[in-house]
Amino acid sequence: MIELTGWEPLGISVDWAAIEGELGVPLPADYKQLYEAFGGGVFSDSVYFLGRDEGVAFDLLAQWRASLSADQDNTFKDVSAADPYVTYAPGGKGLVEWGSTEWADEYCWLIDAEQPGDYPILARSHDVGGWHRYDMSTAEFLYRILADADFQPFGIAQYDLGTTFAPGSGDPIDGQPL
């Protein structure tokens, strides 16, 4: 990803133990490496990558807490925005979103607390519907989105948007993930 974007790694220091302690599972190692190099922000002016401490708009834990709260709200009974899945709750099985696009595509890990370290990616495109499962790393999935025009329905390379990265600002108007 560094070579693809021409990005100079930031070397961000993160208290992963605290984050993973709240989640109750370790996060994928390649995701942590991506975050330490890039931080949260936007790839190719379109793909939002959640991280930590860039303000609530790009904060993985803040987004997860909001989704979990909405899923656990009994107002809508058993309806989940991640249907047929639910948002991951510590000790359970469900989705944690780590990315999205300006077109409302969603990129999540399917986390099962009983199988730590196994994090298939579930992705949903707003115009195709349904979840697609990918048994690959976060970095490989992100690379395929940005560089592989044949990676459908998620590849954006055919739109010639470039392979850039811009750090997240946390501004709720400018660049907020969906």
PDB file of C-alpha atoms in Angstrom:
ATOM      1  CA  MET A   1       0.000   0.000   0.000  1.00  0.00           C
ATOM      2  CA  ILE A   2       2.899   2.319   0.750  1.00  0.00           C
ATOM      3  CA  GLU A   3       4.402   1.759  -2.681  1.00  0.00           C
ATOM      4  CA  LEU A   4       1.007   2.009  -4.389  1.00  0.00           C
ATOM      5  CA  THR A   5       0.198   5.382  -2.808  1.00  0.00           C
ATOM      6  CA  GLY A   6       3.705   6.819  -2.525  1.00  0.00           C
ATOM      7  CA  TRP A   7       2.920   7.519   1.139  1.00  0.00           C
ATOM      8  CA  GLU A   8       5.649   8.172   3.686  1.00  0.00           C
ATOM      9  CA  PRO A   9       4.877   5.910   6.694  1.00  0.00           C
ATOM     10  CA  LEU A  10       3.929   7.869   9.812  1.00  0.00           C
ATOM     11  CA  GLY A  11       5.033   5.331  12.433  1.00  0.00           C
ATOM     12  CA  ILE A  12       2.027   6.035  14.669  1.00  0.00           C
ATOM     13  CA  SER A  13       2.261   4.590  18.160  1.00  0.00           C
ATOM     14  CA  VAL A  14      -0.953   2.950  19.322  1.00  0.00           C
ATOM     15  CA  ASP A  15      -2.037   1.313  22.563  1.00  0.00           C
ATOM     16  CA  TRP A  16      -3.395  -1.771  20.812  1.00  0.00           C
ATOM     17  CA  ALA A  17      -3.815  -3.590  24.137  1.00  0.00           C
ATOM     18  CA  ALA A  18      -6.407  -1.031  25.272  1.00  0.00           C
ATOM     19  CA  ILE A  19      -8.307  -1.160  21.981  1.00  0.00           C
ATOM     20  CA  GLU A  20      -8.236  -4.933  21.788  1.00  0.00           C
ATOM     21  CA  GLY A  21      -9.149  -5.114  25.471  1.00  0.00           C
ATOM     22  CA  GLU A  22     -12.347  -3.199  24.800  1.00  0.00           C
ATOM     23  CA  LEU A  23     -13.176  -5.368  21.798  1.00  0.00           C
ATOM     24  CA  GLY A  24     -12.206  -8.565  23.586  1.00  0.00           C
ATOM     25  CA  VAL A  25     -10.235  -9.867  20.576  1.00  0.00           C
ATOM     26  CA  PRO A  26      -6.986  -8.965  18.808  1.00  0.00           C
ATOM     27  CA  LEU A  27      -7.288  -6.962  15.607  1.00  0.00           C
ATOM     28  CA  PRO A  28      -5.721  -8.248  12.376  1.00  0.00           C
ATOM     29  CA  ALA A  29      -1.954  -7.635  12.368  1.00  0.00           C
ATOM     30  CA  ASP A  30      -1.960  -6.191   8.845  1.00  0.00           C
ATOM     31  CA  TYR A  31      -4.689  -3.693   9.801  1.00  0.00           C
ATOM     32  CA  LYS A  32      -2.530  -2.508  12.696  1.00  0.00           C
ATOM     33  CA  GLN A  33       0.444  -2.117  10.346  1.00  0.00           C
ATOM     34  CA  LEU A  34      -1.693  -0.162   7.864  1.00  0.00           C
ATOM     35  CA  TYR A  35      -2.955   2.126  10.593  1.00  0.00           C
ATOM     36  CA  GLU A  36       0.525   2.722  12.032  1.00  0.00           C
ATOM     37  CA  ALA A  37       1.726   3.685   8.544  1.00  0.00           C
ATOM     38  CA  PHE A  38      -1.262   5.756   7.354  1.00  0.00           C
ATOM     39  CA  GLY A  39      -3.564   6.587  10.237  1.00  0.00           C
ATOM     40  CA  GLY A  40      -7.257   6.932   9.489  1.00  0.00           C
ATOM     41  CA  GLY A  41      -8.225   8.796   6.357  1.00  0.00           C
ATOM     42  CA  VAL A  42      -9.285   8.582   2.741  1.00  0.00           C
ATOM     43  CA  PHE A  43      -7.734   6.616  -0.118  1.00  0.00           C
ATOM     44  CA  SER A  44      -8.315   7.880  -3.665  1.00  0.00           C
ATOM     45  CA  ASP A  45     -10.761  10.535  -2.437  1.00  0.00           C
ATOM     46  CA  SER A  46     -13.330   7.754  -2.032  1.00  0.00           C
ATOM     47  CA  VAL A  47     -12.369   4.926   0.329  1.00  0.00           C
ATOM     48  CA  TYR A  48     -12.558   5.724   4.038  1.00  0.00           C
ATOM     49  CA  PHE A  49     -10.171   3.837   6.305  1.00  0.00           C
ATOM     50  CA  LEU A  50     -11.054   3.889   9.994  1.00  0.00           C
ATOM     51  CA  GLY A  51      -8.350   4.194  12.591  1.00  0.00           C
ATOM     52  CA  ARG A  52      -7.988   5.896  15.926  1.00  0.00           C
ATOM     53  CA  ASP A  53      -7.710   9.453  17.256  1.00  0.00           C
ATOM     54  CA  GLU A  54      -8.526  11.347  14.036  1.00  0.00           C
ATOM     55  CA  GLY A  55     -11.823  12.469  15.522  1.00  0.00           C
ATOM     56  CA  VAL A  56     -15.053  10.504  15.693  1.00  0.00           C
ATOM     57  CA  ALA A  57     -15.495  10.421  11.905  1.00  0.00           C
ATOM     58  CA  PHE A  58     -12.455   8.162  11.423  1.00  0.00           C
ATOM     59  CA  ASP A  59     -12.370   6.412  14.804  1.00  0.00           C
ATOM     60  CA  LEU A  60     -12.861   2.652  14.520  1.00  0.00           C
ATOM     61  CA  LEU A  61     -13.928   2.273  18.165  1.00  0.00           C
ATOM     62  CA  ALA A  62     -16.335   5.240  18.080  1.00  0.00           C
ATOM     63  CA  GLN A  63     -17.982   3.891  14.926  1.00  0.00           C
ATOM     64  CA  TRP A  64     -18.141   0.381  16.424  1.00  0.00           C
ATOM     65  CA  ARG A  65     -19.664   1.664  19.683  1.00  0.00           C
ATOM     66  CA  ALA A  66     -22.336   3.588  17.746  1.00  0.00           C
ATOM     67  CA  SER A  67     -23.205   0.537  15.620  1.00  0.00           C
ATOM     68  CA  LEU A  68     -23.290  -1.722  18.674  1.00  0.00           C
ATOM     69  CA  SER A  69     -25.548   0.711  20.524  1.00  0.00           C
ATOM     70  CA  ALA A  70     -27.923   0.887  17.550  1.00  0.00           C
ATOM     71  CA  ASP A  71     -27.990  -2.928  17.250  1.00  0.00           C
ATOM     72  CA  GLN A  72     -28.710  -3.322  20.969  1.00  0.00           C
ATOM     73  CA  ASP A  73     -31.475  -0.689  20.951  1.00  0.00           C
ATOM     74  CA  ASN A  74     -34.753  -2.582  21.300  1.00  0.00           C
ATOM     75  CA  THR A  75     -36.724   0.115  19.449  1.00  0.00           C
ATOM     76  CA  PHE A  76     -36.540  -1.847  16.202  1.00  0.00           C
ATOM     77  CA  LYS A  77     -36.632  -5.289  17.839  1.00  0.00           C
ATOM     78  CA  ASP A  78     -34.373  -7.751  16.019  1.00  0.00           C
ATOM     79  CA  VAL A  79     -33.583  -5.571  12.993  1.00  0.00           C
ATOM     80  CA  SER A  80     -29.881  -4.924  12.378  1.00  0.00           C
ATOM     81  CA  ALA A  81     -28.326  -2.526   9.870  1.00  0.00           C
ATOM     82  CA  ALA A  82     -25.913  -5.392   9.135  1.00  0.00           C
ATOM     83  CA  ASP A  83     -28.726  -7.895   8.440  1.00  0.00           C
ATOM     84  CA  PRO A  84     -28.461 -10.875   8.365  1.00  0.00           C
ATOM     85  CA  TYR A  85     -25.484 -10.224  10.646  1.00  0.00           C
ATOM     86  CA  VAL A  86     -25.243  -8.176  13.812  1.00  0.00           C
ATOM     87  CA  THR A  87     -22.603  -5.815  15.096  1.00  0.00           C
ATOM     88  CA  TYR A  88     -19.904  -7.665  16.992  1.00  0.00           C
ATOM     89  CA  ALA A  89     -20.290  -7.595  20.781  1.00  0.00           C
ATOM     90  CA  PRO A  90     -17.406  -8.744  23.009  1.00  0.00           C
ATOM     91  CA  GLY A  91     -17.480 -12.502  23.410  1.00  0.00           C
ATOM     92  CA  GLY A  92     -19.824 -12.974  20.438  1.00  0.00           C
ATOM     93  CA  LYS A  93     -19.827 -13.075  16.676  1.00  0.00           C
ATOM     94  CA  GLY A  94     -20.563 -10.177  14.344  1.00  0.00           C
ATOM     95  CA  LEU A  95     -19.275  -7.348  12.195  1.00  0.00           C
ATOM     96  CA  VAL A  96     -16.821  -4.556  12.905  1.00  0.00           C
ATOM     97  CA  GLU A  97     -16.642  -1.973  10.149  1.00  0.00           C
ATOM     98  CA  TRP A  98     -13.127  -0.798   9.240  1.00  0.00           C
ATOM     99  CA  GLY A  99     -13.885   1.014   5.985  1.00  0.00           C
ATOM    100  CA  SER A 100     -16.503   2.409   3.659  1.00  0.00           C
ATOM    101  CA  THR A 101     -16.824   4.498   0.518  1.00  0.00           C
ATOM    102  CA  GLU A 102     -18.508   7.714  -0.483  1.00  0.00           C
ATOM    103  CA  TRP A 103     -20.973   5.472  -2.367  1.00  0.00           C
ATOM    104  CA  ALA A 104     -22.053   3.784   0.893  1.00  0.00           C
ATOM    105  CA  ASP A 105     -20.137   0.546   0.328  1.00  0.00           C
ATOM    106  CA  GLU A 106     -19.209  -1.070   3.653  1.00  0.00           C
ATOM    107  CA  TYR A 107     -16.119  -3.106   4.560  1.00  0.00           C
ATOM    108  CA  CYS A 108     -16.189  -5.170   7.751  1.00  0.00           C
ATOM    109  CA  TRP A 109     -14.456  -8.010   9.507  1.00  0.00           C
ATOM    110  CA  LEU A 110     -16.583 -10.925  10.597  1.00  0.00           C
ATOM    111  CA  ILE A 111     -15.259 -11.464  14.096  1.00  0.00           C
ATOM    112  CA  ASP A 112     -15.950 -14.564  16.159  1.00  0.00           C
ATOM    113  CA  ALA A 113     -14.538 -14.341  19.693  1.00  0.00           C
ATOM    114  CA  GLU A 114     -14.217 -18.135  19.701  1.00  0.00           C
ATOM    115  CA  GLN A 115     -11.924 -17.977  16.638  1.00  0.00           C
ATOM    116  CA  PRO A 116      -9.571 -15.051  17.307  1.00  0.00           C
ATOM    117  CA  GLY A 117      -7.239 -14.353  14.428  1.00  0.00           C
ATOM    118  CA  ASP A 118      -9.698 -15.516  11.753  1.00  0.00           C
ATOM    119  CA  TYR A 119     -11.160 -12.342  10.207  1.00  0.00           C
ATOM    120  CA  PRO A 120     -12.843 -12.831   6.858  1.00  0.00           C
ATOM    121  CA  ILE A 121     -13.911  -9.602   5.210  1.00  0.00           C
ATOM    122  CA  LEU A 122     -17.560  -9.033   4.482  1.00  0.00           C
ATOM    123  CA  ALA A 123     -18.282  -6.239   2.039  1.00  0.00           C
ATOM    124  CA  ARG A 124     -21.559  -4.818   0.841  1.00  0.00           C
ATOM    125  CA  SER A 125     -22.071  -2.554  -2.137  1.00  0.00           C
ATOM    126  CA  HIS A 126     -24.971  -0.142  -2.035  1.00  0.00           C
ATOM    127  CA  ASP A 127     -25.962  -0.890  -5.631  1.00  0.00           C
ATOM    128  CA  VAL A 128     -25.382  -4.654  -5.751  1.00  0.00           C
ATOM    129  CA  GLY A 129     -26.912  -5.665  -2.425  1.00  0.00           C
ATOM    130  CA  GLY A 130     -26.026  -8.526  -0.155  1.00  0.00           C
ATOM    131  CA  TRP A 131     -22.776  -9.297   1.582  1.00  0.00           C
ATOM    132  CA  HIS A 132     -19.740 -10.668  -0.262  1.00  0.00           C
ATOM    133  CA  ARG A 133     -17.215 -12.722   1.716  1.00  0.00           C
ATOM    134  CA  TYR A 134     -13.468 -12.475   1.088  1.00  0.00           C
ATOM    135  CA  ASP A 135     -10.937 -14.693   2.814  1.00  0.00           C
ATOM    136  CA  MET A 136      -8.009 -12.306   2.475  1.00  0.00           C
ATOM    137  CA  SER A 137      -6.187  -9.770   4.589  1.00  0.00           C
ATOM    138  CA  THR A 138      -7.356  -6.214   5.089  1.00  0.00           C
ATOM    139  CA  ALA A 139      -4.315  -4.942   3.180  1.00  0.00           C
ATOM    140  CA  GLU A 140      -4.923  -7.249   0.220  1.00  0.00           C
ATOM    141  CA  PHE A 141      -8.620  -6.292   0.069  1.00  0.00           C
ATOM    142  CA  LEU A 142      -7.775  -2.579   0.198  1.00  0.00           C
ATOM    143  CA  TYR A 143      -5.087  -3.010  -2.444  1.00  0.00           C
ATOM    144  CA  ARG A 144      -7.525  -4.846  -4.727  1.00  0.00           C
ATOM    145  CA  ILE A 145     -10.118  -2.078  -4.308  1.00  0.00           C
ATOM    146  CA  LEU A 146      -7.609   0.584  -5.320  1.00  0.00           C
ATOM    147  CA  ALA A 147      -5.514  -1.192  -7.958  1.00  0.00           C
ATOM    148  CA  ASP A 148      -7.563  -4.001  -9.517  1.00  0.00           C
ATOM    149  CA  ALA A 149     -10.167  -2.743 -11.990  1.00  0.00           C
ATOM    150  CA  ASP A 150     -11.554  -6.285 -12.262  1.00  0.00           C
ATOM    151  CA  PHE A 151     -12.222  -6.571  -8.525  1.00  0.00           C
ATOM    152  CA  GLN A 152     -15.975  -6.219  -8.826  1.00  0.00           C
ATOM    153  CA  PRO A 153     -18.179  -4.895  -7.457  1.00  0.00           C
ATOM    154  CA  PHE A 154     -15.672  -3.025  -5.269  1.00  0.00           C
ATOM    155  CA  GLY A 155     -12.701  -2.152  -7.477  1.00  0.00           C
ATOM    156  CA  ILE A 156     -12.402   1.548  -8.221  1.00  0.00           C
ATOM    157  CA  ALA A 157      -9.286   1.464 -10.422  1.00  0.00           C
ATOM    158  CA  GLN A 158     -11.398   1.729 -13.589  1.00  0.00           C
ATOM    159  CA  TYR A 159     -12.489   5.214 -12.503  1.00  0.00           C
ATOM    160  CA  ASP A 160      -8.900   6.518 -12.678  1.00  0.00           C
ATOM    161  CA  LEU A 161      -9.103   8.279  -9.300  1.00  0.00           C
ATOM    162  CA  GLY A 162      -5.413   7.796  -8.601  1.00  0.00           C
ATOM    163  CA  THR A 163      -4.003   6.005  -5.582  1.00  0.00           C
ATOM    164  CA  THR A 164      -3.661   8.771  -3.061  1.00  0.00           C
ATOM    165  CA  PHE A 165      -4.152   8.998   0.678  1.00  0.00           C
ATOM    166  CA  ALA A 166      -5.307  11.961   2.762  1.00  0.00           C
ATOM    167  CA  PRO A 167      -5.314  11.829   6.569  1.00  0.00           C
ATOM    168  CA  GLY A 168      -8.693  12.110   8.255  1.00  0.00           C
ATOM    169  CA  SER A 169      -9.588  15.388   9.884  1.00  0.00           C
ATOM    170  CA  GLY A 170     -12.478  14.354  12.083  1.00  0.00           C
ATOM    171  CA  ASP A 171     -14.489  17.234  10.605  1.00  0.00           C
ATOM    172  CA  PRO A 172     -18.106  15.992  10.505  1.00  0.00           C
ATOM    173  CA  ILE A 173     -18.745  17.768   7.195  1.00  0.00           C
ATOM    174  CA  ASP A 174     -15.489  17.242   5.266  1.00  0.00           C
ATOM    175  CA  GLY A 175     -14.698  13.602   4.568  1.00  0.00           C
ATOM    176  CA  GLN A 176     -16.869  11.825   7.094  1.00  0.00           C
ATOM    177  CA  PRO A 177     -17.281   8.094   6.454  1.00  0.00           C
ATOM    178  CA  LEU A 178     -20.811   6.936   5.753  1.00  0.00           C
TER     179      LEU A 178
END
